[in-house]
Amino acid sequence: MGNKFMCMSKKDSRGVAGSKSKRMGRSSRKMMADEEFLHRQALSMALHQVSQSQRFDGSVSRRVGSTNTKRRTLSDPFSNGKELSEFLETLQVKKFVLVHGEGFGAWCWYKTIALLEEAGLSATALDLMGSGINLVDTNNVTTLAEYSKPLLDFLTNLPDDEKIILVGHSSGGACISYALEHFPDKISKAIFLCATMVSDGQRPFDAFAEQLGSADLFMEESKFLIHGNGKDKPPTGFMFAKEQIKALYFNQSPTKDVALAMVSMRPIPLGPIMEKVSLTPEKYGIARRFFIQTLDDRVLSPDVQEKLLRENSPEGVFKIKGSDHCPFFSKPQSLHKILVEIAQIA
């Protein structure tokens, strides 16, 4: 009787294990199906109205000035590729060019590039002079024109019948402003991502004055300065300590992305951000400019960003909740949806 009971118990045990295995299999398949469904929804979410986009990933957007925005809401999120094809046909400009900020390189845009390309759009990230894998010594980059040369070369070689959407992060805003002044006809829209959107005669450094102090004080007292030509010569660049970089730039970013940044960031050339930018109403003034605010930013605080907007008002303003100074790391989906939304604005 005891053996029979034990045998039945083993059989029952195998039955329970089998049932559990089936349930786990069904659960796994359901998770995969859910992930696929969410993946197909990504583009649909990007096309939702502003009020709808507030429900996802903490993004919020609002308008400044007058814009004529074409929107559409999709009930069936690109299930067979037809909606995606129709969406792409509505866009006049599908090419994004991404410009990094101080210390970064093209590498920082890897999530944004992947999301844009998955959406059927084109994305090119550039290394500015002395940045990323560009081999020029940072200490030899002394002007904004030199710093921006890879971007200017790209625009020079762009066919006359092509236009791009230009995105600049942080101090990269000065580079895209410079590009707008010199190539206004090749840039459909310029997007300043928590960036130095300065006025004529201002220095990019001025936007960071709240955090770093006045330019004169910084040049005299900062312990982060680099004297590439010798201590008796003017400083050529600066580089924060790792602890400062983590605290300032990556207070909301994933650990893996912070680790990537720690081994990839390079010193910042000082000359370009201390140079006064010359911008004219005839060229820069006719550009379609948009600004994306980051609301948990410790480099350019929300108050500083608001000041930039008051002094140099763009066509449209978008906000990302819960983002540090690097939304391409901390809020890549929110950033992606806003980029696609701006691309749709007629």
Tab-separated table of C-alpha atoms in Angstrom:
chain	number	residue	atom	x	y	z
A	1	MET	CA	0.000	0.000	0.000
A	2	GLY	CA	2.870	2.289	0.911
A	3	ASN	CA	4.676	1.562	-2.394
A	4	LYS	CA	1.495	2.154	-4.361
A	5	PHE	CA	1.021	5.451	-2.580
A	6	MET	CA	4.611	6.442	-3.302
A	7	CYS	CA	4.231	5.526	-6.972
A	8	MET	CA	1.084	7.560	-7.267
A	9	SER	CA	2.770	10.457	-5.559
A	10	LYS	CA	5.608	10.403	-8.104
A	11	LYS	CA	3.086	10.285	-10.930
A	12	ASP	CA	1.147	13.110	-9.408
A	13	SER	CA	4.391	14.993	-8.944
A	14	ARG	CA	5.287	14.523	-12.621
A	15	GLY	CA	1.816	15.703	-13.532
A	16	VAL	CA	2.176	18.821	-11.417
A	17	ALA	CA	5.629	19.461	-12.893
A	18	GLY	CA	4.246	19.001	-16.390
A	19	SER	CA	1.385	21.364	-15.737
A	20	LYS	CA	3.794	23.882	-14.270
A	21	SER	CA	6.051	23.552	-17.313
A	22	LYS	CA	3.104	24.125	-19.642
A	23	ARG	CA	2.055	27.172	-17.660
A	24	MET	CA	5.612	28.542	-17.812
A	25	GLY	CA	5.672	27.879	-21.545
A	26	ARG	CA	2.384	29.697	-22.021
A	27	SER	CA	3.648	32.535	-19.823
A	28	SER	CA	6.866	32.787	-21.842
A	29	ARG	CA	4.959	32.831	-25.124
A	30	LYS	CA	2.606	35.476	-23.733
A	31	MET	CA	5.554	37.640	-22.670
A	32	MET	CA	7.090	37.352	-26.134
A	33	ALA	CA	3.769	38.240	-27.723
A	34	ASP	CA	3.406	41.205	-25.397
A	35	GLU	CA	6.915	42.418	-26.246
A	36	GLU	CA	6.183	42.128	-29.963
A	37	PHE	CA	2.933	44.006	-29.516
A	38	LEU	CA	4.691	46.757	-27.575
A	39	HIS	CA	7.390	46.959	-30.236
A	40	ARG	CA	4.754	47.433	-32.945
A	41	GLN	CA	3.091	50.079	-30.815
A	42	ALA	CA	6.227	52.216	-30.502
A	43	LEU	CA	5.686	54.170	-33.686
A	44	SER	CA	1.995	54.492	-33.064
A	45	MET	CA	2.707	56.059	-29.688
A	46	ALA	CA	5.044	58.526	-31.342
A	47	LEU	CA	2.224	59.746	-33.542
A	48	HIS	CA	-0.314	60.316	-30.802
A	49	GLN	CA	-1.493	63.743	-29.832
A	50	VAL	CA	0.305	65.641	-27.107
A	51	SER	CA	-2.373	64.790	-24.578
A	52	GLN	CA	-1.968	61.109	-25.315
A	53	SER	CA	1.819	61.171	-25.262
A	54	GLN	CA	1.676	62.329	-21.655
A	55	ARG	CA	0.579	58.810	-20.684
A	56	PHE	CA	3.778	57.167	-21.845
A	57	ASP	CA	7.269	57.242	-20.355
A	58	GLY	CA	6.758	60.576	-18.635
A	59	SER	CA	6.926	62.804	-21.695
A	60	VAL	CA	5.020	66.066	-21.906
A	61	SER	CA	4.981	68.581	-24.713
A	62	ARG	CA	3.593	72.055	-25.227
A	63	ARG	CA	3.590	74.633	-27.963
A	64	VAL	CA	5.201	78.062	-28.055
A	65	GLY	CA	4.202	80.314	-30.924
A	66	SER	CA	2.129	79.331	-33.918
A	67	THR	CA	2.635	75.950	-35.541
A	68	ASN	CA	0.611	73.986	-38.033
A	69	THR	CA	0.998	70.402	-36.825
A	70	LYS	CA	-0.400	67.439	-38.705
A	71	ARG	CA	-1.306	64.612	-36.350
A	72	ARG	CA	-3.014	61.284	-36.646
A	73	THR	CA	-3.999	58.574	-34.213
A	74	LEU	CA	-3.700	54.974	-35.318
A	75	SER	CA	-6.126	52.348	-34.087
A	76	ASP	CA	-4.051	49.513	-35.568
A	77	PRO	CA	-0.378	50.076	-34.715
A	78	PHE	CA	1.533	49.190	-37.892
A	79	SER	CA	0.519	45.537	-37.741
A	80	ASN	CA	1.294	44.824	-41.390
A	81	GLY	CA	3.731	47.568	-42.340
A	82	LYS	CA	1.130	49.463	-44.380
A	83	GLU	CA	0.659	52.183	-41.754
A	84	LEU	CA	4.427	52.598	-41.445
A	85	SER	CA	4.751	53.046	-45.198
A	86	GLU	CA	1.957	55.619	-45.240
A	87	PHE	CA	3.512	57.442	-42.286
A	88	LEU	CA	6.903	57.673	-44.001
A	89	GLU	CA	5.271	58.995	-47.174
A	90	THR	CA	3.863	61.960	-45.228
A	91	LEU	CA	7.314	63.098	-44.118
A	92	GLN	CA	9.120	65.501	-46.401
A	93	VAL	CA	12.400	65.134	-44.497
A	94	LYS	CA	13.424	61.746	-43.103
A	95	LYS	CA	17.133	62.318	-42.384
A	96	PHE	CA	18.248	63.219	-38.850
A	97	VAL	CA	21.768	64.428	-38.112
A	98	LEU	CA	22.718	64.166	-34.434
A	99	VAL	CA	25.332	66.439	-32.851
A	100	HIS	CA	26.678	65.607	-29.393
A	101	GLY	CA	27.496	67.969	-26.546
A	102	GLU	CA	30.634	68.687	-24.564
A	103	GLY	CA	32.807	65.677	-23.826
A	104	PHE	CA	30.557	63.270	-25.693
A	105	GLY	CA	30.798	61.758	-29.161
A	106	ALA	CA	28.643	60.078	-31.772
A	107	TRP	CA	28.566	57.018	-29.489
A	108	CYS	CA	26.098	58.660	-27.077
A	109	TRP	CA	23.298	58.507	-29.667
A	110	TYR	CA	23.263	54.712	-30.073
A	111	LYS	CA	19.744	54.277	-28.642
A	112	THR	CA	18.318	57.186	-30.636
A	113	ILE	CA	19.882	55.921	-33.867
A	114	ALA	CA	18.397	52.448	-33.337
A	115	LEU	CA	14.906	53.808	-32.616
A	116	LEU	CA	14.912	56.178	-35.594
A	117	GLU	CA	16.144	53.481	-37.973
A	118	GLU	CA	13.556	51.018	-36.659
A	119	ALA	CA	10.990	53.681	-37.529
A	120	GLY	CA	12.228	53.727	-41.114
A	121	LEU	CA	14.055	57.034	-40.742
A	122	SER	CA	17.686	57.887	-41.437
A	123	ALA	CA	20.012	58.848	-38.589
A	124	THR	CA	23.615	60.024	-38.769
A	125	ALA	CA	25.643	60.883	-35.678
A	126	LEU	CA	28.817	62.917	-36.064
A	127	ASP	CA	31.976	63.240	-34.008
A	128	LEU	CA	32.886	66.896	-33.653
A	129	MET	CA	36.553	67.835	-33.935
A	130	GLY	CA	38.574	66.314	-31.113
A	131	SER	CA	35.592	64.282	-29.879
A	132	GLY	CA	34.571	60.638	-29.925
A	133	ILE	CA	36.940	58.757	-32.218
A	134	ASN	CA	38.053	61.891	-34.081
A	135	LEU	CA	41.857	61.783	-33.862
A	136	VAL	CA	42.480	65.525	-33.521
A	137	ASP	CA	43.959	66.593	-30.178
A	138	THR	CA	41.317	68.467	-28.184
A	139	ASN	CA	43.948	71.018	-27.144
A	140	ASN	CA	44.350	72.078	-30.792
A	141	VAL	CA	40.640	72.901	-31.283
A	142	THR	CA	40.413	76.627	-30.606
A	143	THR	CA	37.421	78.004	-32.522
A	144	LEU	CA	33.776	77.127	-33.036
A	145	ALA	CA	34.408	76.782	-36.782
A	146	GLU	CA	37.142	74.185	-36.129
A	147	TYR	CA	35.037	72.340	-33.587
A	148	SER	CA	32.049	72.248	-35.978
A	149	LYS	CA	34.062	71.280	-39.074
A	150	PRO	CA	32.758	67.672	-39.342
A	151	LEU	CA	29.192	69.026	-39.343
A	152	LEU	CA	30.030	71.800	-41.818
A	153	ASP	CA	31.748	69.268	-44.119
A	154	PHE	CA	28.681	67.033	-43.953
A	155	LEU	CA	26.401	69.917	-44.945
A	156	THR	CA	28.776	71.054	-47.681
A	157	ASN	CA	28.645	67.583	-49.251
A	158	LEU	CA	24.873	67.245	-48.865
A	159	PRO	CA	23.157	67.386	-52.285
A	160	ASP	CA	21.360	70.664	-52.966
A	161	ASP	CA	17.994	68.932	-53.224
A	162	GLU	CA	18.305	67.307	-49.769
A	163	LYS	CA	17.470	68.702	-46.354
A	164	ILE	CA	18.042	67.387	-42.863
A	165	ILE	CA	16.607	67.696	-39.365
A	166	LEU	CA	19.508	68.792	-37.191
A	167	VAL	CA	19.613	67.856	-33.496
A	168	GLY	CA	22.132	69.354	-31.075
A	169	HIS	CA	22.677	68.350	-27.440
A	170	SER	CA	24.002	70.678	-24.729
A	171	SER	CA	26.930	72.761	-26.064
A	172	GLY	CA	26.280	71.147	-29.446
A	173	GLY	CA	23.537	73.766	-29.685
A	174	ALA	CA	26.223	76.315	-30.548
A	175	CYS	CA	27.407	74.088	-33.404
A	176	ILE	CA	23.943	73.732	-34.902
A	177	SER	CA	23.401	77.496	-34.501
A	178	TYR	CA	26.635	78.027	-36.420
A	179	ALA	CA	25.422	75.590	-39.076
A	180	LEU	CA	22.070	77.391	-39.343
A	181	GLU	CA	23.915	80.632	-39.989
A	182	HIS	CA	26.019	79.121	-42.781
A	183	PHE	CA	23.655	76.522	-44.318
A	184	PRO	CA	20.094	77.767	-43.704
A	185	ASP	CA	18.798	76.226	-46.937
A	186	LYS	CA	19.946	72.703	-46.063
A	187	ILE	CA	18.373	72.467	-42.621
A	188	SER	CA	14.641	71.834	-42.491
A	189	LYS	CA	14.385	72.054	-38.694
A	190	ALA	CA	16.838	72.482	-35.849
A	191	ILE	CA	16.158	70.778	-32.522
A	192	PHE	CA	17.965	72.034	-29.423
A	193	LEU	CA	18.077	69.214	-26.871
A	194	CYS	CA	18.651	70.885	-23.466
A	195	ALA	CA	21.135	72.857	-25.522
A	196	THR	CA	22.909	76.200	-25.681
A	197	MET	CA	20.407	78.087	-27.828
A	198	VAL	CA	22.226	81.400	-27.538
A	199	SER	CA	21.438	84.800	-29.014
A	200	ASP	CA	23.692	86.822	-31.308
A	201	GLY	CA	26.849	87.877	-29.470
A	202	GLN	CA	26.508	85.361	-26.648
A	203	ARG	CA	28.991	82.639	-25.752
A	204	PRO	CA	27.888	79.011	-25.325
A	205	PHE	CA	29.570	79.117	-21.908
A	206	ASP	CA	27.076	81.769	-20.778
A	207	ALA	CA	24.358	79.118	-20.599
A	208	PHE	CA	26.417	77.200	-18.025
A	209	ALA	CA	27.246	80.233	-15.880
A	210	GLU	CA	24.726	79.284	-13.183
A	211	GLN	CA	26.512	75.968	-12.649
A	212	LEU	CA	30.122	76.979	-13.353
A	213	GLY	CA	30.210	80.666	-12.436
A	214	SER	CA	31.206	83.570	-14.664
A	215	ALA	CA	33.574	82.917	-17.552
A	216	ASP	CA	36.310	85.072	-15.979
A	217	LEU	CA	36.013	83.329	-12.630
A	218	PHE	CA	36.017	79.914	-14.264
A	219	MET	CA	39.147	80.722	-16.276
A	220	GLU	CA	40.946	81.949	-13.153
A	221	GLU	CA	39.910	79.471	-10.498
A	222	SER	CA	38.514	76.236	-11.945
A	223	LYS	CA	40.439	73.145	-10.895
A	224	PHE	CA	39.135	71.279	-13.958
A	225	LEU	CA	41.092	73.322	-16.517
A	226	ILE	CA	43.610	71.678	-18.846
A	227	HIS	CA	46.743	73.571	-19.947
A	228	GLY	CA	47.660	71.663	-23.078
A	229	ASN	CA	50.312	74.205	-24.095
A	230	GLY	CA	51.894	74.540	-20.668
A	231	LYS	CA	50.977	76.065	-17.327
A	232	ASP	CA	52.261	79.466	-18.413
A	233	LYS	CA	49.850	79.542	-21.368
A	234	PRO	CA	46.041	80.016	-21.407
A	235	PRO	CA	43.999	76.867	-20.720
A	236	THR	CA	42.971	74.816	-23.745
A	237	GLY	CA	40.199	72.669	-22.314
A	238	PHE	CA	38.582	71.244	-19.215
A	239	MET	CA	37.360	67.938	-17.866
A	240	PHE	CA	35.292	67.287	-14.762
A	241	ALA	CA	36.240	64.514	-12.353
A	242	LYS	CA	34.220	61.321	-12.730
A	243	GLU	CA	32.241	61.971	-9.559
A	244	GLN	CA	31.175	65.403	-10.812
A	245	ILE	CA	30.259	64.012	-14.234
A	246	LYS	CA	28.077	61.313	-12.709
A	247	ALA	CA	26.325	63.745	-10.368
A	248	LEU	CA	25.783	66.470	-12.955
A	249	TYR	CA	24.997	64.575	-16.146
A	250	PHE	CA	23.677	61.137	-15.224
A	251	ASN	CA	21.441	61.463	-12.169
A	252	GLN	CA	18.674	59.493	-13.932
A	253	SER	CA	20.645	57.416	-16.462
A	254	PRO	CA	21.088	53.606	-16.371
A	255	THR	CA	24.294	52.315	-14.784
A	256	LYS	CA	25.467	50.665	-18.011
A	257	ASP	CA	25.209	53.924	-19.941
A	258	VAL	CA	27.075	55.777	-17.215
A	259	ALA	CA	29.827	53.156	-17.416
A	260	LEU	CA	29.976	53.630	-21.193
A	261	ALA	CA	30.279	57.386	-20.752
A	262	MET	CA	33.037	57.062	-18.152
A	263	VAL	CA	35.305	55.248	-20.601
A	264	SER	CA	34.292	57.272	-23.669
A	265	MET	CA	34.103	60.953	-22.697
A	266	ARG	CA	36.987	63.216	-23.677
A	267	PRO	CA	38.195	66.652	-22.536
A	268	ILE	CA	36.180	69.632	-23.746
A	269	PRO	CA	37.922	72.230	-25.946
A	270	LEU	CA	37.633	75.583	-24.207
A	271	GLY	CA	37.934	77.967	-27.156
A	272	PRO	CA	34.680	77.033	-28.948
A	273	ILE	CA	32.463	77.481	-25.887
A	274	MET	CA	34.107	80.799	-24.988
A	275	GLU	CA	33.619	82.245	-28.461
A	276	LYS	CA	30.868	84.772	-29.080
A	277	VAL	CA	28.488	83.446	-31.719
A	278	SER	CA	27.563	85.714	-34.616
A	279	LEU	CA	23.974	85.143	-35.802
A	280	THR	CA	21.966	87.203	-38.298
A	281	PRO	CA	18.197	87.645	-38.770
A	282	GLU	CA	18.581	86.907	-42.496
A	283	LYS	CA	20.006	83.416	-41.983
A	284	TYR	CA	19.747	82.073	-38.440
A	285	GLY	CA	16.662	84.197	-37.893
A	286	ILE	CA	14.592	82.375	-40.514
A	287	ALA	CA	15.384	78.900	-39.150
A	288	ARG	CA	12.678	76.662	-37.710
A	289	ARG	CA	13.942	76.017	-34.207
A	290	PHE	CA	12.507	73.658	-31.576
A	291	PHE	CA	13.624	73.108	-27.999
A	292	ILE	CA	13.375	69.990	-25.821
A	293	GLN	CA	13.531	70.655	-22.098
A	294	THR	CA	14.791	68.145	-19.547
A	295	LEU	CA	13.077	68.628	-16.208
A	296	ASP	CA	15.509	66.838	-13.873
A	297	ASP	CA	18.606	68.427	-15.367
A	298	ARG	CA	21.524	69.426	-13.111
A	299	VAL	CA	23.718	70.871	-15.867
A	300	LEU	CA	21.188	73.236	-17.431
A	301	SER	CA	18.492	73.585	-14.803
A	302	PRO	CA	14.848	74.035	-15.831
A	303	ASP	CA	15.149	77.707	-14.825
A	304	VAL	CA	18.175	78.200	-17.068
A	305	GLN	CA	16.403	76.486	-19.938
A	306	GLU	CA	13.388	78.755	-19.435
A	307	LYS	CA	15.726	81.749	-19.568
A	308	LEU	CA	17.152	80.538	-22.888
A	309	LEU	CA	13.608	80.227	-24.230
A	310	ARG	CA	12.635	83.728	-23.131
A	311	GLU	CA	15.723	85.272	-24.692
A	312	ASN	CA	15.637	83.362	-27.978
A	313	SER	CA	12.131	82.008	-28.428
A	314	PRO	CA	11.804	78.955	-30.731
A	315	GLU	CA	8.817	77.771	-32.753
A	316	GLY	CA	7.981	74.902	-30.437
A	317	VAL	CA	8.922	73.631	-26.988
A	318	PHE	CA	8.684	70.064	-25.683
A	319	LYS	CA	9.384	68.738	-22.189
A	320	ILE	CA	10.591	65.393	-20.885
A	321	LYS	CA	9.750	64.576	-17.289
A	322	GLY	CA	12.244	62.621	-15.207
A	323	SER	CA	15.132	63.208	-17.590
A	324	ASP	CA	18.632	64.239	-16.609
A	325	HIS	CA	20.914	66.151	-18.981
A	326	CYS	CA	21.213	63.062	-21.193
A	327	PRO	CA	17.719	61.982	-22.312
A	328	PHE	CA	19.243	59.750	-24.996
A	329	PHE	CA	20.225	57.570	-22.010
A	330	SER	CA	17.619	58.305	-19.344
A	331	LYS	CA	14.471	58.704	-21.503
A	332	PRO	CA	15.250	57.392	-24.995
A	333	GLN	CA	11.642	56.470	-25.857
A	334	SER	CA	10.313	59.879	-24.833
A	335	LEU	CA	13.053	61.593	-26.814
A	336	HIS	CA	12.336	59.416	-29.827
A	337	LYS	CA	8.618	60.186	-29.788
A	338	ILE	CA	9.278	63.924	-29.638
A	339	LEU	CA	11.788	63.773	-32.506
A	340	VAL	CA	9.256	61.941	-34.667
A	341	GLU	CA	6.536	64.380	-33.636
A	342	ILE	CA	8.679	67.369	-34.630
A	343	ALA	CA	9.477	65.674	-37.953
A	344	GLN	CA	5.734	65.629	-38.692
A	345	ILE	CA	5.182	69.348	-38.117
A	346	ALA	CA	4.397	70.949	-41.458
